[in-house]
């Protein structure tokens, strides 16, 4: 399974390979609504955007991540997402490390981006499962994942430690290959209604 440099385009926006050229617009997008202040997420600060891009590109160079910049319909960067934790021998991967500027949250852009990523994962990369992970306390993210049609596999208790020493319970969701046709139909239906 190759996590190669690919661009995925839809009507509401696109997913393009992350580059340093996106850093200024991404810093502005992260600044909308002070997203990094949500203690249960890992959205970079505007000042930390260069470091976050470096980190994601290093993981990509090591073959551990395919980072994308999310563009709105006008081509402006409004967030980031990745393919990560790929297990080519199964094959499966995770869609994660995702955040959106406040102004595009709960819009068709998120639904369409997930549809594009899932199409690629299941139809092009041959995945048997696609996973999503989020903090137990990130209710907005959990609801968004469930709206996609992903099912809760379980909660990993005390799975990670935050910088302040508190522990994160991680909710693990997935979509498996037999569910993909119904999920694709569901997401397409949502997008048709939004048009």
Short mmCIF file of C-alpha atoms in Angstrom, two decimals:
data_model
loop_
_atom_site.label_atom_id
_atom_site.label_comp_id
_atom_site.label_asym_id
_atom_site.label_seq_id
_atom_site.Cartn_x
_atom_site.Cartn_y
_atom_site.Cartn_z
CA UNK A 1 0.00 0.00 0.00
CA UNK A 2 1.61 3.23 -1.16
CA UNK A 3 0.92 6.47 0.71
CA UNK A 4 2.08 8.42 -2.31
CA UNK A 5 1.68 12.08 -3.20
CA UNK A 6 -1.82 12.32 -4.56
CA UNK A 7 -4.32 15.15 -4.93
CA UNK A 8 -7.97 14.40 -4.25
CA UNK A 9 -10.50 16.89 -5.66
CA UNK A 10 -14.20 17.39 -5.01
CA UNK A 11 -16.82 20.11 -5.47
CA UNK A 12 -16.32 21.70 -2.02
CA UNK A 13 -12.54 21.62 -1.97
CA UNK A 14 -9.48 19.43 -2.33
CA UNK A 15 -6.84 17.52 -0.44
CA UNK A 16 -3.33 18.27 -1.65
CA UNK A 17 0.06 17.13 -0.36
CA UNK A 18 1.16 19.30 2.58
CA UNK A 19 4.00 21.73 1.86
CA UNK A 20 5.64 24.67 3.62
CA UNK A 21 3.94 26.92 1.06
CA UNK A 22 0.70 26.39 3.02
CA UNK A 23 2.07 27.52 6.40
CA UNK A 24 0.80 31.13 6.47
CA UNK A 25 -2.76 30.26 5.45
CA UNK A 26 -2.78 27.27 7.82
CA UNK A 27 -1.59 29.48 10.69
CA UNK A 28 -4.49 31.85 9.95
CA UNK A 29 -6.93 28.92 9.78
CA UNK A 30 -5.73 27.54 13.13
CA UNK A 31 -6.16 31.01 14.64
CA UNK A 32 -9.87 31.05 13.83
CA UNK A 33 -11.67 30.34 17.08
CA UNK A 34 -8.44 29.67 19.02
CA UNK A 35 -8.70 25.97 18.14
CA UNK A 36 -5.44 25.05 19.86
CA UNK A 37 -6.93 26.06 23.22
CA UNK A 38 -9.25 23.04 23.23
CA UNK A 39 -7.32 20.93 25.74
CA UNK A 40 -8.46 17.59 24.30
CA UNK A 41 -7.25 18.26 20.73
CA UNK A 42 -3.84 18.67 19.15
CA UNK A 43 -4.39 21.59 16.80
CA UNK A 44 -1.13 23.53 16.37
CA UNK A 45 -0.89 27.14 17.46
CA UNK A 46 -0.43 29.66 14.66
CA UNK A 47 3.14 30.20 15.93
CA UNK A 48 3.77 26.44 15.99
CA UNK A 49 2.62 25.79 12.43
CA UNK A 50 6.14 25.51 10.95
CA UNK A 51 7.07 22.92 13.58
CA UNK A 52 3.86 20.97 12.95
CA UNK A 53 4.46 20.93 9.20
CA UNK A 54 8.07 19.80 9.77
CA UNK A 55 6.88 17.02 12.07
CA UNK A 56 4.30 15.75 9.59
CA UNK A 57 6.74 15.92 6.66
CA UNK A 58 9.37 14.02 8.68
CA UNK A 59 6.84 11.27 9.38
CA UNK A 60 5.99 11.22 5.68
CA UNK A 61 9.67 10.89 4.74
CA UNK A 62 9.90 7.94 7.16
CA UNK A 63 6.91 6.29 5.44
CA UNK A 64 4.63 6.64 8.47
CA UNK A 65 2.20 9.31 7.31
CA UNK A 66 0.71 10.96 4.20
CA UNK A 67 -0.14 14.52 5.28
CA UNK A 68 -2.63 16.60 3.33
CA UNK A 69 -3.59 20.26 3.33
CA UNK A 70 -7.34 20.75 3.08
CA UNK A 71 -8.30 23.47 0.57
CA UNK A 72 -11.70 25.14 0.39
CA UNK A 73 -13.51 25.63 -2.93
CA UNK A 74 -11.47 28.79 -3.62
CA UNK A 75 -8.14 26.99 -3.06
CA UNK A 76 -7.42 28.53 0.37
CA UNK A 77 -5.85 26.16 2.96
CA UNK A 78 -8.35 25.63 5.80
CA UNK A 79 -7.02 22.60 7.64
CA UNK A 80 -4.93 19.46 7.71
CA UNK A 81 -5.52 15.70 7.73
CA UNK A 82 -3.47 12.55 7.22
CA UNK A 83 -3.37 8.92 6.37
CA UNK A 84 -1.38 7.40 9.23
CA UNK A 85 -0.71 4.15 11.10
CA UNK A 86 -0.83 2.23 7.83
CA UNK A 87 -0.52 -1.54 8.06
CA UNK A 88 0.15 -2.65 4.46
CA UNK A 89 0.14 -6.37 5.31
CA UNK A 90 -3.55 -6.26 6.37
CA UNK A 91 -4.12 -3.62 4.62
CA UNK A 92 -5.62 -0.92 6.85
CA UNK A 93 -4.90 2.66 7.81
CA UNK A 94 -6.11 5.51 9.98
CA UNK A 95 -7.49 8.86 8.89
CA UNK A 96 -6.42 11.21 11.62
CA UNK A 97 -4.59 14.27 12.91
CA UNK A 98 -7.41 16.25 11.31
CA UNK A 99 -8.49 19.79 12.05
CA UNK A 100 -10.51 22.43 10.20
CA UNK A 101 -10.75 26.21 10.48
CA UNK A 102 -13.78 27.21 12.51
CA UNK A 103 -15.56 28.70 9.49
CA UNK A 104 -15.65 25.39 7.58
CA UNK A 105 -16.51 23.06 10.44
CA UNK A 106 -19.84 21.25 10.01
CA UNK A 107 -19.93 22.08 6.28
CA UNK A 108 -20.02 19.85 3.21
CA UNK A 109 -16.22 20.23 2.96
CA UNK A 110 -15.57 17.82 5.85
CA UNK A 111 -18.03 15.24 4.51
CA UNK A 112 -16.59 15.45 1.02
CA UNK A 113 -12.99 15.22 2.23
CA UNK A 114 -13.80 12.09 4.22
CA UNK A 115 -15.57 10.61 1.17
CA UNK A 116 -12.50 11.34 -0.99
CA UNK A 117 -10.15 9.80 1.58
CA UNK A 118 -12.34 6.74 2.07
CA UNK A 119 -12.75 6.25 -1.71
CA UNK A 120 -8.98 6.26 -2.08
CA UNK A 121 -8.43 3.96 0.91
CA UNK A 122 -11.01 1.33 -0.03
CA UNK A 123 -11.18 1.56 -3.83
CA UNK A 124 -7.59 2.44 -4.78
CA UNK A 125 -5.48 1.15 -1.88
CA UNK A 126 -7.58 -1.95 -1.19
CA UNK A 127 -7.99 -1.37 2.54
CA UNK A 128 -9.98 -3.86 4.58
CA UNK A 129 -10.58 -1.29 7.31
CA UNK A 130 -10.16 2.44 7.93
CA UNK A 131 -9.83 3.67 11.49
CA UNK A 132 -10.54 6.99 13.23
CA UNK A 133 -9.37 7.93 16.74
CA UNK A 134 -10.31 10.82 19.00
CA UNK A 135 -10.37 11.84 22.63
CA UNK A 136 -13.32 10.65 24.71
CA UNK A 137 -13.92 14.32 25.61
CA UNK A 138 -13.96 15.52 21.99
CA UNK A 139 -17.72 15.18 21.56
CA UNK A 140 -17.77 17.21 18.33
CA UNK A 141 -15.22 14.91 16.72
CA UNK A 142 -16.98 11.78 17.96
CA UNK A 143 -20.30 12.98 16.54
CA UNK A 144 -18.67 13.83 13.21
CA UNK A 145 -17.06 10.37 12.99
CA UNK A 146 -20.35 8.68 13.86
CA UNK A 147 -22.18 10.79 11.22
CA UNK A 148 -19.81 9.28 8.64
CA UNK A 149 -21.11 5.82 9.49
CA UNK A 150 -18.07 4.60 11.45
CA UNK A 151 -18.74 2.25 14.35
CA UNK A 152 -17.17 2.47 17.80
CA UNK A 153 -14.70 -0.40 18.25
CA UNK A 154 -13.92 0.54 21.83
CA UNK A 155 -12.22 2.95 24.21
CA UNK A 156 -8.50 2.66 24.99
CA UNK A 157 -8.37 3.74 28.63
CA UNK A 158 -5.40 5.91 29.71
CA UNK A 159 -4.07 5.54 26.18
CA UNK A 160 -1.95 8.70 26.00
CA UNK A 161 -0.66 11.38 28.28
CA UNK A 162 -1.24 15.06 27.64
CA UNK A 163 1.50 17.63 28.24
CA UNK A 164 -0.10 18.59 31.56
CA UNK A 165 0.13 14.99 32.77
CA UNK A 166 -3.59 14.14 32.45
CA UNK A 167 -4.46 10.93 30.64
CA UNK A 168 -6.45 10.59 27.45
CA UNK A 169 -9.04 7.90 26.86
CA UNK A 170 -9.04 7.29 23.10
CA UNK A 171 -12.23 6.32 21.26
CA UNK A 172 -11.42 4.04 18.33
CA UNK A 173 -13.85 3.86 15.42
CA UNK A 174 -13.67 2.04 12.11
CA UNK A 175 -15.36 1.36 8.81
CA UNK A 176 -14.73 -2.09 7.37
CA UNK A 177 -14.84 -3.15 3.72
CA UNK A 178 -18.31 -4.83 3.82
CA UNK A 179 -19.75 -1.57 5.25
CA UNK A 180 -18.09 0.65 2.65
CA UNK A 181 -20.83 0.54 -0.07
CA UNK A 182 -23.52 1.66 2.41
CA UNK A 183 -21.23 4.31 3.93
CA UNK A 184 -20.35 5.65 0.45
CA UNK A 185 -24.05 5.83 -0.43
CA UNK A 186 -24.80 7.59 2.88
CA UNK A 187 -22.06 10.21 2.40
CA UNK A 188 -23.08 10.82 -1.21
CA UNK A 189 -26.68 11.29 -0.05
CA UNK A 190 -25.59 13.84 2.58
CA UNK A 191 -23.63 15.77 -0.06
CA UNK A 192 -26.56 15.71 -2.51
CA UNK A 193 -28.84 17.14 0.17
CA UNK A 194 -26.31 19.89 0.97
CA UNK A 195 -25.97 20.94 -2.68
#
